[in-house]
mmCIF file of C-alpha atoms in Angstrom:
data_model
loop_
_atom_site.group_PDB
_atom_site.id
_atom_site.type_symbol
_atom_site.label_atom_id
_atom_site.label_comp_id
_atom_site.label_asym_id
_atom_site.label_seq_id
_atom_site.Cartn_x
_atom_site.Cartn_y
_atom_site.Cartn_z
ATOM 1 C CA MET A 12 6.893 2.675 43.030
ATOM 2 C CA ASN A 13 5.040 -0.391 44.253
ATOM 3 C CA VAL A 14 1.484 -0.892 43.042
ATOM 4 C CA HIS A 15 -0.758 -3.117 45.051
ATOM 5 C CA PRO A 16 -2.333 -5.848 42.864
ATOM 6 C CA TYR A 17 -5.721 -5.096 44.406
ATOM 7 C CA SER A 18 -5.622 -1.508 43.106
ATOM 8 C CA VAL A 19 -4.940 -2.730 39.551
ATOM 9 C CA TRP A 20 -7.827 -5.175 39.789
ATOM 10 C CA LEU A 21 -10.140 -2.477 41.151
ATOM 11 C CA ALA A 22 -9.205 -0.073 38.344
ATOM 12 C CA GLY A 23 -9.919 -2.767 35.756
ATOM 13 C CA VAL A 24 -13.352 -3.532 37.186
ATOM 14 C CA PHE A 25 -14.201 0.156 37.245
ATOM 15 C CA ALA A 26 -13.177 0.532 33.592
ATOM 16 C CA LEU A 27 -15.296 -2.437 32.529
ATOM 17 C CA LEU A 28 -18.350 -1.162 34.384
ATOM 18 C CA THR A 29 -17.915 2.254 32.779
ATOM 19 C CA LEU A 30 -17.638 0.794 29.284
ATOM 20 C CA ASP A 31 -20.622 -1.470 29.860
ATOM 21 C CA SER A 32 -22.826 1.385 31.022
ATOM 22 C CA CYS A 33 -21.796 3.499 28.028
ATOM 23 C CA PHE A 34 -22.576 0.630 25.669
ATOM 24 C CA GLN A 35 -25.999 0.117 27.191
ATOM 25 C CA ALA A 36 -26.742 3.819 27.038
ATOM 26 C CA ASN A 37 -25.559 4.343 23.457
ATOM 27 C CA GLY A 38 -24.646 1.252 21.454
ATOM 28 C CA GLN A 39 -27.327 -1.158 22.593
ATOM 29 C CA ASP A 40 -30.127 1.111 21.513
ATOM 30 C CA HIS A 41 -28.637 1.462 18.011
ATOM 31 C CA LEU A 42 -28.120 -2.277 17.666
ATOM 32 C CA SER A 43 -31.697 -3.198 18.548
ATOM 33 C CA HIS A 44 -33.248 -0.294 16.626
ATOM 34 C CA PRO A 45 -30.964 0.665 13.726
ATOM 35 C CA VAL A 46 -31.688 4.056 12.259
ATOM 36 C CA VAL A 47 -30.844 4.790 8.636
ATOM 37 C CA ILE A 48 -30.544 8.477 7.948
ATOM 38 C CA THR A 49 -30.987 9.003 4.232
ATOM 39 C CA ASP A 50 -31.779 12.674 3.956
ATOM 40 C CA THR A 51 -28.216 13.708 4.746
ATOM 41 C CA LEU A 52 -26.562 11.631 1.982
ATOM 42 C CA PRO A 53 -25.653 13.679 -1.090
ATOM 43 C CA THR A 54 -26.423 12.335 -4.543
ATOM 44 C CA ARG A 55 -22.760 12.911 -5.425
ATOM 45 C CA PHE A 56 -19.749 13.319 -3.215
ATOM 46 C CA GLY A 57 -17.977 15.783 -5.470
ATOM 47 C CA ILE A 58 -14.923 13.631 -5.984
ATOM 48 C CA GLY A 59 -13.658 11.907 -9.087
ATOM 49 C CA ARG A 60 -14.940 12.314 -12.640
ATOM 50 C CA LEU A 61 -16.332 10.223 -15.433
ATOM 51 C CA ALA A 62 -13.704 8.125 -17.151
ATOM 52 C CA THR A 63 -12.939 9.045 -20.732
ATOM 53 C CA ALA A 64 -13.355 6.580 -23.581
ATOM 54 C CA ALA A 65 -9.578 6.402 -23.938
ATOM 55 C CA GLU A 66 -9.144 5.556 -20.249
ATOM 56 C CA ILE A 67 -11.770 2.832 -20.439
ATOM 57 C CA ALA A 68 -10.188 1.414 -23.601
ATOM 58 C CA ARG A 69 -6.814 1.233 -21.841
ATOM 59 C CA LEU A 70 -8.330 -0.973 -19.121
ATOM 60 C CA ASP A 71 -10.696 -2.958 -21.342
ATOM 61 C CA ILE A 72 -8.077 -5.500 -22.395
ATOM 62 C CA ASP A 73 -9.556 -8.855 -21.405
ATOM 63 C CA VAL A 74 -8.753 -11.872 -23.539
ATOM 64 C CA ARG A 75 -11.337 -14.626 -23.877
ATOM 65 C CA PRO A 76 -10.628 -18.383 -24.057
ATOM 66 C CA ASN A 77 -11.393 -18.291 -27.798
ATOM 67 C CA GLY A 78 -8.759 -15.606 -28.327
ATOM 68 C CA LYS A 79 -11.094 -12.638 -28.624
ATOM 69 C CA GLY A 80 -9.166 -9.594 -27.442
ATOM 70 C CA LEU A 81 -5.702 -10.817 -28.393
ATOM 71 C CA PRO A 82 -3.674 -8.010 -29.992
ATOM 72 C CA ALA A 83 -1.371 -8.141 -32.995
ATOM 73 C CA GLY A 84 2.120 -9.447 -32.417
ATOM 74 C CA GLN A 85 3.857 -12.739 -31.805
ATOM 75 C CA GLY A 86 6.378 -14.389 -29.537
ATOM 76 C CA ASN A 87 8.744 -17.318 -29.178
ATOM 77 C CA SER A 88 10.083 -19.163 -26.173
ATOM 78 C CA ALA A 89 13.768 -18.311 -26.726
ATOM 79 C CA THR A 90 13.153 -14.577 -26.438
ATOM 80 C CA GLY A 91 10.650 -15.168 -23.671
ATOM 81 C CA LYS A 92 13.274 -17.036 -21.666
ATOM 82 C CA GLN A 93 15.548 -13.983 -21.721
ATOM 83 C CA ILE A 94 12.748 -11.649 -20.664
ATOM 84 C CA PHE A 95 11.719 -14.039 -17.921
ATOM 85 C CA ALA A 96 15.246 -14.132 -16.512
ATOM 86 C CA THR A 97 15.386 -10.344 -16.165
ATOM 87 C CA LYS A 98 11.800 -9.492 -15.192
ATOM 88 C CA CYS A 99 10.202 -12.572 -13.645
ATOM 89 C CA ALA A 100 12.768 -14.955 -12.119
ATOM 90 C CA ALA A 101 13.201 -12.913 -8.932
ATOM 91 C CA CYS A 102 9.613 -13.743 -7.968
ATOM 92 C CA HIS A 103 9.056 -17.105 -9.693
ATOM 93 C CA GLY A 104 12.499 -18.688 -9.566
ATOM 94 C CA THR A 105 14.992 -19.612 -12.237
ATOM 95 C CA GLY A 106 13.142 -21.271 -15.085
ATOM 96 C CA GLY A 107 9.822 -20.560 -13.386
ATOM 97 C CA VAL A 108 10.319 -23.081 -10.583
ATOM 98 C CA GLY A 109 10.219 -21.893 -6.983
ATOM 99 C CA GLY A 110 10.706 -18.282 -5.991
ATOM 100 C CA PRO A 111 8.886 -16.327 -3.281
ATOM 101 C CA ASN A 112 5.707 -15.957 -5.368
ATOM 102 C CA GLY A 113 5.448 -19.583 -6.391
ATOM 103 C CA SER A 114 6.219 -21.780 -9.356
ATOM 104 C CA LEU A 115 4.756 -21.260 -12.808
ATOM 105 C CA VAL A 116 6.331 -24.356 -14.311
ATOM 106 C CA THR A 117 5.335 -27.857 -13.257
ATOM 107 C CA SER A 118 8.130 -29.826 -11.632
ATOM 108 C CA THR A 119 8.510 -32.802 -9.362
ATOM 109 C CA ASN A 120 9.168 -31.992 -5.730
ATOM 110 C CA PRO A 121 9.423 -35.099 -3.495
ATOM 111 C CA ASP A 122 8.903 -32.989 -0.376
ATOM 112 C CA ARG A 123 5.369 -31.992 -1.356
ATOM 113 C CA LYS A 124 2.419 -34.354 -0.967
ATOM 114 C CA ARG A 125 0.435 -32.511 -3.608
ATOM 115 C CA PRO A 126 1.836 -30.917 -6.738
ATOM 116 C CA GLU A 127 2.067 -27.135 -6.695
ATOM 117 C CA LYS A 128 -0.586 -25.504 -8.881
ATOM 118 C CA THR A 129 1.152 -24.110 -11.940
ATOM 119 C CA ILE A 130 0.297 -22.969 -15.435
ATOM 120 C CA GLY A 131 1.082 -26.452 -16.691
ATOM 121 C CA ASN A 132 -1.152 -28.430 -14.373
ATOM 122 C CA TYR A 133 -3.923 -26.041 -13.343
ATOM 123 C CA TRP A 134 -4.731 -23.347 -15.903
ATOM 124 C CA PRO A 135 -7.541 -24.351 -18.313
ATOM 125 C CA TYR A 136 -6.865 -21.852 -21.136
ATOM 126 C CA ALA A 137 -3.621 -20.721 -22.735
ATOM 127 C CA THR A 138 -5.096 -17.320 -23.554
ATOM 128 C CA THR A 139 -5.442 -16.667 -19.833
ATOM 129 C CA VAL A 140 -1.661 -16.778 -19.539
ATOM 130 C CA PHE A 141 -1.395 -13.869 -21.974
ATOM 131 C CA ASP A 142 -4.246 -11.972 -20.309
ATOM 132 C CA TYR A 143 -2.804 -12.320 -16.822
ATOM 133 C CA ILE A 144 0.772 -11.424 -17.733
ATOM 134 C CA ARG A 145 -0.311 -8.346 -19.681
ATOM 135 C CA ARG A 146 -2.691 -7.193 -16.967
ATOM 136 C CA ALA A 147 -0.748 -7.913 -13.803
ATOM 137 C CA MET A 148 2.936 -8.512 -14.428
ATOM 138 C CA PRO A 149 5.648 -7.748 -13.472
ATOM 139 C CA PHE A 150 4.329 -7.503 -9.943
ATOM 140 C CA SER A 151 6.133 -4.205 -9.299
ATOM 141 C CA GLN A 152 5.137 -2.657 -12.654
ATOM 142 C CA PRO A 153 1.866 -4.198 -13.859
ATOM 143 C CA GLY A 154 0.883 -3.296 -17.389
ATOM 144 C CA SER A 155 4.384 -2.151 -18.335
ATOM 145 C CA LEU A 156 5.159 -4.983 -20.777
ATOM 146 C CA THR A 157 4.598 -4.539 -24.502
ATOM 147 C CA ASN A 158 2.300 -6.946 -26.314
ATOM 148 C CA GLU A 159 5.350 -8.492 -27.990
ATOM 149 C CA GLU A 160 6.999 -9.105 -24.604
ATOM 150 C CA VAL A 161 3.806 -10.711 -23.317
ATOM 151 C CA TYR A 162 3.639 -13.008 -26.346
ATOM 152 C CA HIS A 163 7.282 -14.008 -25.805
ATOM 153 C CA LEU A 164 6.711 -14.708 -22.097
ATOM 154 C CA THR A 165 3.552 -16.676 -22.850
ATOM 155 C CA ALA A 166 5.449 -18.784 -25.376
ATOM 156 C CA TYR A 167 8.257 -19.412 -22.908
ATOM 157 C CA LEU A 168 5.956 -20.468 -20.067
ATOM 158 C CA LEU A 169 3.964 -22.795 -22.321
ATOM 159 C CA GLN A 170 7.185 -24.327 -23.658
ATOM 160 C CA ALA A 171 8.740 -24.652 -20.191
ATOM 161 C CA ASN A 172 5.631 -26.544 -19.086
ATOM 162 C CA GLY A 173 6.011 -28.923 -22.020
ATOM 163 C CA ILE A 174 2.811 -27.752 -23.706
ATOM 164 C CA ILE A 175 4.246 -26.348 -26.945
ATOM 165 C CA ASP A 176 7.391 -26.991 -28.939
ATOM 166 C CA GLU A 177 10.328 -24.637 -28.458
ATOM 167 C CA LYS A 178 10.062 -23.571 -32.107
ATOM 168 C CA ALA A 179 6.374 -22.724 -31.920
ATOM 169 C CA VAL A 180 5.340 -19.143 -32.636
ATOM 170 C CA ILE A 181 2.577 -17.775 -30.441
ATOM 171 C CA ASN A 182 0.185 -15.153 -31.799
ATOM 172 C CA ALA A 183 -3.526 -14.337 -31.928
ATOM 173 C CA GLN A 184 -4.179 -17.268 -34.265
ATOM 174 C CA THR A 185 -2.056 -19.986 -32.645
ATOM 175 C CA LEU A 186 -2.544 -19.253 -28.937
ATOM 176 C CA PRO A 187 -6.289 -20.068 -28.771
ATOM 177 C CA ARG A 188 -5.564 -23.441 -30.410
ATOM 178 C CA VAL A 189 -3.254 -24.520 -27.576
ATOM 179 C CA VAL A 190 -5.029 -27.125 -25.431
ATOM 180 C CA MET A 191 -3.971 -26.945 -21.804
ATOM 181 C CA PRO A 192 -3.540 -30.228 -19.875
ATOM 182 C CA ALA A 193 -5.888 -29.038 -17.123
ATOM 183 C CA GLN A 194 -8.712 -27.995 -19.421
ATOM 184 C CA LYS A 195 -10.414 -31.380 -19.100
ATOM 185 C CA LEU A 196 -10.451 -30.998 -15.317
ATOM 186 C CA PHE A 197 -12.815 -28.026 -15.477
ATOM 187 C CA VAL A 198 -16.528 -28.611 -16.119
ATOM 188 C CA PRO A 199 -19.237 -26.007 -16.773
ATOM 189 C CA ASP A 200 -21.600 -25.347 -13.902
ATOM 190 C CA ASN A 201 -24.900 -26.170 -15.624
ATOM 191 C CA ARG A 202 -26.993 -26.742 -12.523
ATOM 192 C CA LYS A 203 -30.506 -25.288 -12.671
ATOM 193 C CA GLY A 204 -32.955 -24.052 -10.079
ATOM 194 C CA GLY A 205 -30.545 -22.554 -7.594
ATOM 195 C CA PRO A 206 -28.293 -19.589 -7.157
ATOM 196 C CA GLU A 207 -25.904 -18.991 -10.006
ATOM 197 C CA ILE A 208 -22.334 -19.861 -9.094
ATOM 198 C CA LYS A 209 -19.605 -18.194 -11.103
#
């Protein structure tokens, strides 16, 4: 069936005029004079429930730069290397270099003008490594690692970045004392008199 181009053009114009008239009749009025209807909003929507103390405690696991929040346990880089190979290398590459989700270990890549941001050259606190791994890794099963596994992985990634010795033991006492190379690159925002920037 042949369709004359003029008929397609005419149908398009008609559709635009129809939409425009509907917008002027309905939408335009609401845009220039918005109406907020508050009396129909319920105080509660009847879904969900209050979280229990145990549920909140399970999620309240943040670790501060000074080590507050670190659990008992310890780790070493040798064991961490084995765990990394089975649970992390698919996303972050062998040895933490490359992979579809980016490098974690600083390396030299002549093809890149700027170095890739890694734990070794960008993270200001070593305790953040533990916090992030425990909270978010592995990507497909976040929160599934034991505290011991997280300590081992933290030790491995710090050692692979050349920050700690391969014989170092990482725990709640030693991890906060690790000084990251990038820590000096971060400065507190102490400006006054304006909006707070976090």
